[in-house]
Coordinates of C-alpha atoms in Angstrom, one line a residue:
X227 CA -24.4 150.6 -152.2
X228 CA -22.2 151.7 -149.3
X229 CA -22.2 148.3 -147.7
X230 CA -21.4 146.8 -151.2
X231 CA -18.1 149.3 -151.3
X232 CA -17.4 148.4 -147.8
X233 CA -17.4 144.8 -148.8
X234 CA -15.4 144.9 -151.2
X235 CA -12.8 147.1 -149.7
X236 CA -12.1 144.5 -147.0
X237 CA -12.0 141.6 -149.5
X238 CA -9.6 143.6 -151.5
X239 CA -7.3 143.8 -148.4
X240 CA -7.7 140.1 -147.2
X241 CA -6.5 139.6 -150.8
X242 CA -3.2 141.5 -150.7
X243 CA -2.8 140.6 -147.0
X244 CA -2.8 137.0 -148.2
X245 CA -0.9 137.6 -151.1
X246 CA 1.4 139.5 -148.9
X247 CA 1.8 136.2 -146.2
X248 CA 2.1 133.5 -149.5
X249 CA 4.7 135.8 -150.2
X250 CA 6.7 136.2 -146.8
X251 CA 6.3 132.3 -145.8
X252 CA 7.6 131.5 -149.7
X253 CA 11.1 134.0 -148.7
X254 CA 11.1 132.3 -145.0
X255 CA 11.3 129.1 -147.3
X256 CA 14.7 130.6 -149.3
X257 CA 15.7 133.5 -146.7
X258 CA 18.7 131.2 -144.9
X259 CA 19.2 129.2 -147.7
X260 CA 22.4 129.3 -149.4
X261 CA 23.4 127.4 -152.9
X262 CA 26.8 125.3 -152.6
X263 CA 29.6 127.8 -153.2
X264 CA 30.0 125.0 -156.5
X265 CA 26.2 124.6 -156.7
X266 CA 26.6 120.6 -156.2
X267 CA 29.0 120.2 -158.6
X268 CA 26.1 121.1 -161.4
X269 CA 26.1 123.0 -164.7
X270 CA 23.0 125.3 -164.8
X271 CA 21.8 127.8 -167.0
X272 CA 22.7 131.6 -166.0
X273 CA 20.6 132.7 -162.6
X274 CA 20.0 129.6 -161.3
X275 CA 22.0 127.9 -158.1
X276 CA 21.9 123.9 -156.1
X277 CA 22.6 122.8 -153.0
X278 CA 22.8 119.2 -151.6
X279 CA 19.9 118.7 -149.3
X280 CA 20.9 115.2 -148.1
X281 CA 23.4 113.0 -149.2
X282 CA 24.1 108.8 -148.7
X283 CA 20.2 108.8 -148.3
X284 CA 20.1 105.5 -150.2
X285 CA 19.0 104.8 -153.7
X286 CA 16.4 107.6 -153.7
X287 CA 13.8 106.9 -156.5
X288 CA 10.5 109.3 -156.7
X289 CA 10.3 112.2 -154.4
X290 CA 7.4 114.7 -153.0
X291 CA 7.4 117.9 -151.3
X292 CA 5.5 119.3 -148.1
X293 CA 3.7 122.1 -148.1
X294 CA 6.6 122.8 -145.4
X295 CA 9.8 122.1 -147.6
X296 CA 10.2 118.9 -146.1
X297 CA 11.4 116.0 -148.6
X298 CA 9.7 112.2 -148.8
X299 CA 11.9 109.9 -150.5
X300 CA 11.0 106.7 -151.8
X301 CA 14.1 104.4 -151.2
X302 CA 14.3 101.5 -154.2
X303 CA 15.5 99.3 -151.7
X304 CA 15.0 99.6 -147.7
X305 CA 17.8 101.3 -145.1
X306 CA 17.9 99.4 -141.6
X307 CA 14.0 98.3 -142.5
X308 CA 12.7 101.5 -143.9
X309 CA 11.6 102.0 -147.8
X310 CA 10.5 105.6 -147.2
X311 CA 12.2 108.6 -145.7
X312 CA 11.2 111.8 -144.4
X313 CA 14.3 114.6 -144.6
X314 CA 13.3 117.9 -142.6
X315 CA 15.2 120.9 -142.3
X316 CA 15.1 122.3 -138.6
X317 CA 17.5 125.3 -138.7
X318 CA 16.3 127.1 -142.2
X319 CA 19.4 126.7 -144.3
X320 CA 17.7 124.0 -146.7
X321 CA 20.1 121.2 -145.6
X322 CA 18.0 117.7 -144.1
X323 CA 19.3 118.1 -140.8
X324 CA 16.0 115.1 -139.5
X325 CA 15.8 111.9 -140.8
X326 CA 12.7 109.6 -140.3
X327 CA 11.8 106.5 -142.4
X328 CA 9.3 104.2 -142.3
X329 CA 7.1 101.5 -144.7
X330 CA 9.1 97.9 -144.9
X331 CA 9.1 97.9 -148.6
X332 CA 11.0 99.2 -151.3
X333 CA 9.7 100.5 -154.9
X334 CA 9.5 103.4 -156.8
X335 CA 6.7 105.9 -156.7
X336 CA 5.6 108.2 -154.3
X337 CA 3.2 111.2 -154.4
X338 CA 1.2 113.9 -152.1
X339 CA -2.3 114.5 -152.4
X340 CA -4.8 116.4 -150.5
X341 CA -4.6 114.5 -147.7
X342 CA -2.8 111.5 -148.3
X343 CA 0.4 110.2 -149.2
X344 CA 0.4 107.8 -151.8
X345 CA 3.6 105.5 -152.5
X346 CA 4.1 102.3 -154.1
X347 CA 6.3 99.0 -153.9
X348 CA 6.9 96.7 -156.7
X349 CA 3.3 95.1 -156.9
X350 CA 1.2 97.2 -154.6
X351 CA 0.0 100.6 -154.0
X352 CA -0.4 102.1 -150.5
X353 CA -1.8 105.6 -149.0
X354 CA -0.9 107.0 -145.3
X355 CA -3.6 109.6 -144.1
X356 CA -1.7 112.8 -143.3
X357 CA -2.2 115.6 -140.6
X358 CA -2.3 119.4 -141.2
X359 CA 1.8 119.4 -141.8
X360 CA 1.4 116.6 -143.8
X361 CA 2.8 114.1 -141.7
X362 CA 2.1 110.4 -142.0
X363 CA -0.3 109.5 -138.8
X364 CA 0.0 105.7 -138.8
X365 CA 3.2 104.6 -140.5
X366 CA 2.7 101.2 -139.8
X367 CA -0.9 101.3 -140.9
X368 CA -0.6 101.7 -144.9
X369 CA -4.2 101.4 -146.5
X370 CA -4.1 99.4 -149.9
X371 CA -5.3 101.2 -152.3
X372 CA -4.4 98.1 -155.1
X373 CA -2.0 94.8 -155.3
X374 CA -1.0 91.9 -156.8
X375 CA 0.2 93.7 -159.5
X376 CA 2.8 92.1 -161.9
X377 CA 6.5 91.9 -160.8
X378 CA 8.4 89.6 -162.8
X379 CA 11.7 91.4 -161.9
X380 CA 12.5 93.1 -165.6
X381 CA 10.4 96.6 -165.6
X382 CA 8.6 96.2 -162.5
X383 CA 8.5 99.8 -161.4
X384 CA 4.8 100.6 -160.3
X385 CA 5.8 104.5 -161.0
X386 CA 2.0 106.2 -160.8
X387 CA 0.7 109.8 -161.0
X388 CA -3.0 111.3 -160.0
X389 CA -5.2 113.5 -161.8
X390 CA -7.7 115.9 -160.0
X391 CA -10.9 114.0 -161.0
X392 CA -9.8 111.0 -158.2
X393 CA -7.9 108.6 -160.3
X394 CA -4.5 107.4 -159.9
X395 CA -2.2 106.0 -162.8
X396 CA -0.3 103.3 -162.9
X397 CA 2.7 101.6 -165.0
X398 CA 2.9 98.3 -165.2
X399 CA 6.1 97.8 -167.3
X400 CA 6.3 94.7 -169.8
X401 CA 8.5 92.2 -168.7
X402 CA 10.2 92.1 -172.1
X403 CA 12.7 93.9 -174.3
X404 CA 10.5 93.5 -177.1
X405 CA 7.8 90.2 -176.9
X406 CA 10.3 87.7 -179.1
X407 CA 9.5 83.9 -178.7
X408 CA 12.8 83.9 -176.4
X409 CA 13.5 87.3 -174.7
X410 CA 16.6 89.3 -175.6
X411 CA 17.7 86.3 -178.2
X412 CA 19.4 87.0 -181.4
X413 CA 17.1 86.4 -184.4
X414 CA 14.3 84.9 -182.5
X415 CA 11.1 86.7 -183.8
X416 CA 8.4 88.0 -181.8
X417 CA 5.3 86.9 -180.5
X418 CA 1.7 88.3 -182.5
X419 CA -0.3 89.3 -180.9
X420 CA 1.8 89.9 -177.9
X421 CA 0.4 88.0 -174.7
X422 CA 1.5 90.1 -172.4
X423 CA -0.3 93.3 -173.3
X424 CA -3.1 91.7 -171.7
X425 CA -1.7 92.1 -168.4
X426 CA 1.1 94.6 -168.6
X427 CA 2.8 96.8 -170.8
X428 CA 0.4 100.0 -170.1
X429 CA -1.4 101.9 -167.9
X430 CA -3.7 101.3 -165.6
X431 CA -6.2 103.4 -163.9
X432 CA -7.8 102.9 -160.4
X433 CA -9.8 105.2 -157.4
X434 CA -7.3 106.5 -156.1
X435 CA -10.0 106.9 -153.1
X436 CA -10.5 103.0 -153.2
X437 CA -9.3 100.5 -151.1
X438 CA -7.9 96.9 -152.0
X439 CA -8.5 96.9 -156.1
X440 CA -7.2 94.6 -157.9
X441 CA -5.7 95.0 -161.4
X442 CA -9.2 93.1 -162.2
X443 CA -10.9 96.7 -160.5
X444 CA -9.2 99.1 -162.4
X445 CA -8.8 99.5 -166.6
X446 CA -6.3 99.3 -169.0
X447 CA -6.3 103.0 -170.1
X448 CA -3.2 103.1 -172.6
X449 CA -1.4 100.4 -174.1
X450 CA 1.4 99.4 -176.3
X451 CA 4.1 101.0 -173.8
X452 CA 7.2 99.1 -172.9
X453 CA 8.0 100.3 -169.7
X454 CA 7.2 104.3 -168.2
X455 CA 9.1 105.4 -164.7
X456 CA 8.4 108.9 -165.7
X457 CA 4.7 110.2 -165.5
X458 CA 2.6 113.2 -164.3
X459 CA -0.3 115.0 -164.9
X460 CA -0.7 118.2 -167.3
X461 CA -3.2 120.2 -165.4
X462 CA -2.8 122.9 -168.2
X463 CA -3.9 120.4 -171.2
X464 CA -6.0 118.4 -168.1
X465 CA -4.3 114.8 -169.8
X466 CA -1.5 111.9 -168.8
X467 CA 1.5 112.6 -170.1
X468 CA 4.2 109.6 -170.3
X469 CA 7.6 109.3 -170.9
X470 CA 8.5 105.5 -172.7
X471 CA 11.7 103.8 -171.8
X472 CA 12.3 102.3 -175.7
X473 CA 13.6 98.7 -176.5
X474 CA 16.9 97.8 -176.5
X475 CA 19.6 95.8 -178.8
X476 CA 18.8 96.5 -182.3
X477 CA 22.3 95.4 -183.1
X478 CA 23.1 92.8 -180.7
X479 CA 19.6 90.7 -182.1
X480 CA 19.7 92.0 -185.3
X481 CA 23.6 92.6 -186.4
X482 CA 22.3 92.7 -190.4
X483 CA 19.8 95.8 -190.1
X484 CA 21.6 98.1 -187.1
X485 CA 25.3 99.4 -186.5
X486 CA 26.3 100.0 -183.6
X487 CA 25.6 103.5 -183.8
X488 CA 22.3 103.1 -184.8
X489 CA 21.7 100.8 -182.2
X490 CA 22.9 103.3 -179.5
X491 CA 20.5 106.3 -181.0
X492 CA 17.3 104.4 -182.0
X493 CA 14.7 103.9 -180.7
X494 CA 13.9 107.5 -179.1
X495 CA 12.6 107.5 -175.6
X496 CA 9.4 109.2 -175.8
X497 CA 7.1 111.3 -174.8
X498 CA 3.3 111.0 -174.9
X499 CA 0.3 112.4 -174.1
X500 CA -2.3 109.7 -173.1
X501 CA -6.5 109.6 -173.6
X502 CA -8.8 106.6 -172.6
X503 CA -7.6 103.7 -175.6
X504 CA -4.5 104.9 -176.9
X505 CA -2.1 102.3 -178.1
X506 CA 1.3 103.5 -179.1
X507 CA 2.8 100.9 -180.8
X508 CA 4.8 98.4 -178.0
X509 CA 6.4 96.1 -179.2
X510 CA 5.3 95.8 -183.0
X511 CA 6.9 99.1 -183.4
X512 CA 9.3 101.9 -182.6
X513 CA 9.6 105.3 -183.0
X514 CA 12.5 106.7 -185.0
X515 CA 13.2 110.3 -184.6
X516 CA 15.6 110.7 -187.0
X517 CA 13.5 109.6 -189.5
X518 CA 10.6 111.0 -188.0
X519 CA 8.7 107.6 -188.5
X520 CA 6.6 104.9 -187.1
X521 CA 9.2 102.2 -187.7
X522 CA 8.2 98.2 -188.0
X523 CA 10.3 96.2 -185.3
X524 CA 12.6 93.9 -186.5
X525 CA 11.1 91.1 -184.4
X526 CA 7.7 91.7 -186.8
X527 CA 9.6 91.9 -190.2
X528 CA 11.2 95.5 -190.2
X529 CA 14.1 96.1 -192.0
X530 CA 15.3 100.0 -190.0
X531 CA 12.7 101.4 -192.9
X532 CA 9.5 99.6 -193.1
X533 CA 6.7 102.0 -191.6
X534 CA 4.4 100.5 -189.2
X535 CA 0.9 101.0 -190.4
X536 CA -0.8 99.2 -187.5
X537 CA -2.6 101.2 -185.1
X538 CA -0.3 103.6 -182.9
X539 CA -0.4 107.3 -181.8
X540 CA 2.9 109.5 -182.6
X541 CA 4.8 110.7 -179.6
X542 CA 4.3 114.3 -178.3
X543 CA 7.8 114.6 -178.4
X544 CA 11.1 112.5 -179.2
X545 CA 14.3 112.7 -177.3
X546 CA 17.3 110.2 -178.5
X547 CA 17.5 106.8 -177.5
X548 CA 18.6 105.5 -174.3
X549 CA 18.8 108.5 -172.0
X550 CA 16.6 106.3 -169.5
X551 CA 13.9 108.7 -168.4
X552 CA 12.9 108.2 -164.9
X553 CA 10.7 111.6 -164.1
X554 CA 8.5 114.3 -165.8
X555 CA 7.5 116.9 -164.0
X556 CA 5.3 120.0 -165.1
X557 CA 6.6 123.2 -163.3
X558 CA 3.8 125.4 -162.1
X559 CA 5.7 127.4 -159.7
X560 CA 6.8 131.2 -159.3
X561 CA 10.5 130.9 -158.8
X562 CA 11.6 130.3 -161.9
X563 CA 11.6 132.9 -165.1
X564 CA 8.1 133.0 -167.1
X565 CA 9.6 130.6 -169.9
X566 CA 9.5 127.5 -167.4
X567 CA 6.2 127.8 -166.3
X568 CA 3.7 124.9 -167.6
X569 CA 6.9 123.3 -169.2
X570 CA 8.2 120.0 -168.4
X571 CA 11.4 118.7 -166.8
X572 CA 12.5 115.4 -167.4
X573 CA 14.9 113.0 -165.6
X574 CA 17.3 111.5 -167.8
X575 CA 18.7 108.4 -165.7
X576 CA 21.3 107.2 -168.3
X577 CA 21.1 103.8 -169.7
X578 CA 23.6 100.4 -170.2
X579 CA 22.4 100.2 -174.2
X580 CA 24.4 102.3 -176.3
X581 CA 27.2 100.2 -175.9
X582 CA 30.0 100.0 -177.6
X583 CA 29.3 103.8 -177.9
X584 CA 29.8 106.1 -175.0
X585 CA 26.7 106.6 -172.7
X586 CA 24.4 109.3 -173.1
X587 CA 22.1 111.1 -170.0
X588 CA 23.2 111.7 -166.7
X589 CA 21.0 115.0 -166.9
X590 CA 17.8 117.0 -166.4
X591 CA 16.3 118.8 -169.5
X592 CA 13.1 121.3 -170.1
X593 CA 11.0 121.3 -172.8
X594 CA 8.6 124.3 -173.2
X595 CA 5.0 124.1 -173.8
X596 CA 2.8 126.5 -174.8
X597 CA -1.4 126.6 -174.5
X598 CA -0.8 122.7 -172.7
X599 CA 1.3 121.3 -176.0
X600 CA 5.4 120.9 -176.3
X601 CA 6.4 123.4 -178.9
X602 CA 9.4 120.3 -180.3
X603 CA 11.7 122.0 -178.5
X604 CA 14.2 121.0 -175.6
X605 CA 17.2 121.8 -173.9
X606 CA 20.0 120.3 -171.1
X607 CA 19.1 122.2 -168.0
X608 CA 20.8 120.8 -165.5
X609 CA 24.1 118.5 -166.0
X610 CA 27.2 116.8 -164.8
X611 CA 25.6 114.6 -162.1
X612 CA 27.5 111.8 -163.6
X613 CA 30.9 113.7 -162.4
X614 CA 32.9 113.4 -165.4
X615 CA 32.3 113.8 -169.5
X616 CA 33.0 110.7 -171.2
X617 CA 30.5 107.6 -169.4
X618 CA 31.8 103.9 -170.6
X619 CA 29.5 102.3 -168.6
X620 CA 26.4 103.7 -166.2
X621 CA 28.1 102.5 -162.9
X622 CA 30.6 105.0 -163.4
X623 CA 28.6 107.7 -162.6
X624 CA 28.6 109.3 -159.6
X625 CA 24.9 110.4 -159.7
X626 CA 22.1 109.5 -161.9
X627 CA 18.9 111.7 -161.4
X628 CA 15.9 109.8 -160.8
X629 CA 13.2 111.7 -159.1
X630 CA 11.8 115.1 -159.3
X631 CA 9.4 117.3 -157.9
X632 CA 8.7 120.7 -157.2
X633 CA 9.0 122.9 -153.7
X634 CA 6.2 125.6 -151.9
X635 CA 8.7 128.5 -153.1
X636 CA 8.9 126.8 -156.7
X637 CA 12.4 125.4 -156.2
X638 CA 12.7 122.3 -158.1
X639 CA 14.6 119.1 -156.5
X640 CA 15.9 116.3 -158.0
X641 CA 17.0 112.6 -156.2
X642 CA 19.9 110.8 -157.3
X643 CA 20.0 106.8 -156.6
X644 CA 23.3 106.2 -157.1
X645 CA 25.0 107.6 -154.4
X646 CA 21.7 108.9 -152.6
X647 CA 22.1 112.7 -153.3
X648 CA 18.7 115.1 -153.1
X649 CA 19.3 118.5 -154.6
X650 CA 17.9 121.5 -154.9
X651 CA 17.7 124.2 -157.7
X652 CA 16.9 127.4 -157.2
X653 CA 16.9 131.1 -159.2
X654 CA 18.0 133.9 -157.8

């Protein structure tokens, strides 16, 4: 019995002892830093700060954090040779003050995993084994973990996430606004069934511990989705969640059913939460959130009212159309208040399509979840990357958010690829 008490005395202090140094090396992590005396330029809910970790990185896509605070950025095209960079901060006041780079491609995706880090280019995915700071060992020795994926230019981000069960997730976007016998053409109708959900427009799961798949290798776990940059695993609900980019030009193909107005709200971009066979409706429908309906795509015989009645799963949740969403990120850190944690943050890159109407994103929103599910709600949290309020046309804004991910202390960063910004957002 004494022993026993003994025992479990000392594991009670090893406890608060390591509770004590999580605690200490998460402060060492925000002790020097200071926000911008502007907070980058950004507009953030009360108690929370930025600061611009890098800047004129190039067009930063998908990011990932070490366990150390440094950054990996995955560049969507390569600067002086290299498609990936690694930003560290030497002096502790949370500005990149190292640059490194390496990989010869560019791409999307990029992730950390136990002990690998996982990015992708345009048709392939790679892992580099990592040391105990997480540093790449052999930079120029990528393992293939799967290629000869499809890149026909329109959609070919191969954005990918991982669960814990050693599977990795990957997008391979439709090349196509919507199937039609001639792509993006007024009137022409579209193409049933659609040949190229055979091969694309889904997800697709491989090991993410095996080496040189093939598409053949892996399956098709969900289909019917047009295009998805934006993906990541609820550990909370244990299930892929997705965010949908949705079809374009209801009014420029179809001038008789759309306005202009409708054309630059519908469809909604989004959100779903994927198991094993789920279709969600690409490109025989769309999801109206206004109406709160399945709707049947024009290209099929839709009129803006029919309801689809072919087999589709609703969306988890439905933002407006043509915010462009690029990340989705489930917070799980400490940092922020209690109402963020298990939520999801979400990229919004901005989009070309609501033309004639002014453009719509340029910002990062939260949507709360509660037992693993989004309660419906969402909210703007962080804004004015774009630099200005009224955006005619996506080139004009300055920054478009892109990439997220989350730090060791719980700060949450965000990459912009327009002018190759990396911020970071933290609460006081």
């Amino acid at each position: 019995m004494k022993q026993t008490y003994i025992f479990t005395v000392i594991l009670g202090l090893m406890l608060v002892m390591t509770n004590c140094m999580d605690a200490k090396n998460n402060k060492a992590n925000v002790a020097g830093v200071k926000p911008d005396a502007d907070n980058a330029e950004l507009k953030l809910p009360d108690g929370f700060s930025a600061l611009k970790v890098a800047d004129n990185v190039g067009r930063a896509r998908h990011i990932a954090v070490t366990q150390n605070g440094e950054v990996y950025v995955k560049l969507n095209r390569t600067v002086d040779g290299k498609g990936i960079l690694l930003l560290a901060d030497t002096n502790g006041d949370g500005r990149a003050d190292e640059q490194s780079g390496f990989g010869d491609y560019g791409g999307t995706g990029i992730h950390l995993n136990d002990d690998y880090l996982y990015a992708s280019s345009n048709s392939t995915v790679y892992r580099y084994k990592l040391d105990d700071k997480q540093h790449v060992l052999n930079p120029d020795q990528p393992q293939v973990v799967v290629s000869g994926l499809i890149d026909r230019r329109q959609h070919n981000s191969k954005s990918f996430t991982l669960d814990d069960d050693g599977y990795i997730y990957v997008n391979i976007g439709a090349y196509s606004n919507a199937c039609q016998e001639r792509d993006r053409t007024k009137g022409s109708p579209g193409i049933d069934p659609c040949p190229i959900l055979e091969q694309a427009g889904g997800i697709w799961r491989f090991k993410a511990d095996g080496l040189d798949q093939s598409c053949e290798d892996g399956i098709r776990f969900a289909t019917g989705l047009r295009n998805v940059v934006g993906l990541d695993w609820n550990r909370q609900d244990n299930q892929l969640y997705v965010m949908m980019h949705g079809r374009d030009q209801l009014h420029d193909l179809f001038p008789d059913l759309y306005t202009t107005q409708e054309s630059a709200d519908l469809p909604s971009e989004a959100m779903y939460a994927l198991k094993e066979g789920d279709n969600c409706g690409w490109p025989y429908m769309y999801y109206d959130q206004i109406q709160h309906k399945k709707i049947l795509a024009p290209e099929y015989g839709g009129d803006g009212k029919k309801e689809y009645d072919g087999p589709a799963i609703d969306p988890a949740l439905a933002f407006p159309g043509h915010l462009a969403p690029n990340a989705l990120l489930f917070y799980t850190g400490n940092m922020f208040p209690e109402k963020y944690k298990n939520g999801a943050f979400v990229a919004f890159h901005g989009s070309w399509n609501r033309a004639p109407e002014l453009q719509e994103g340029f910002y990062v929103v939260f949507a709360p979840f509660k037992d693993g599910k989004p309660t419906g709600e969402w909210e703007i949290f962080a804004d004015n990357f774009a630099g200005m309020e009224n955006v005619v046309s996506p080139g004009d804004a300055v920054h478009r958010p892109c990439g997220l991910a989350q730090g060791p202390d719980g700060s949450l960063y965000v990459s912009d690829d327009a002018h190759g910004t990396i911020y970071r957002i933290l609460y006081k």
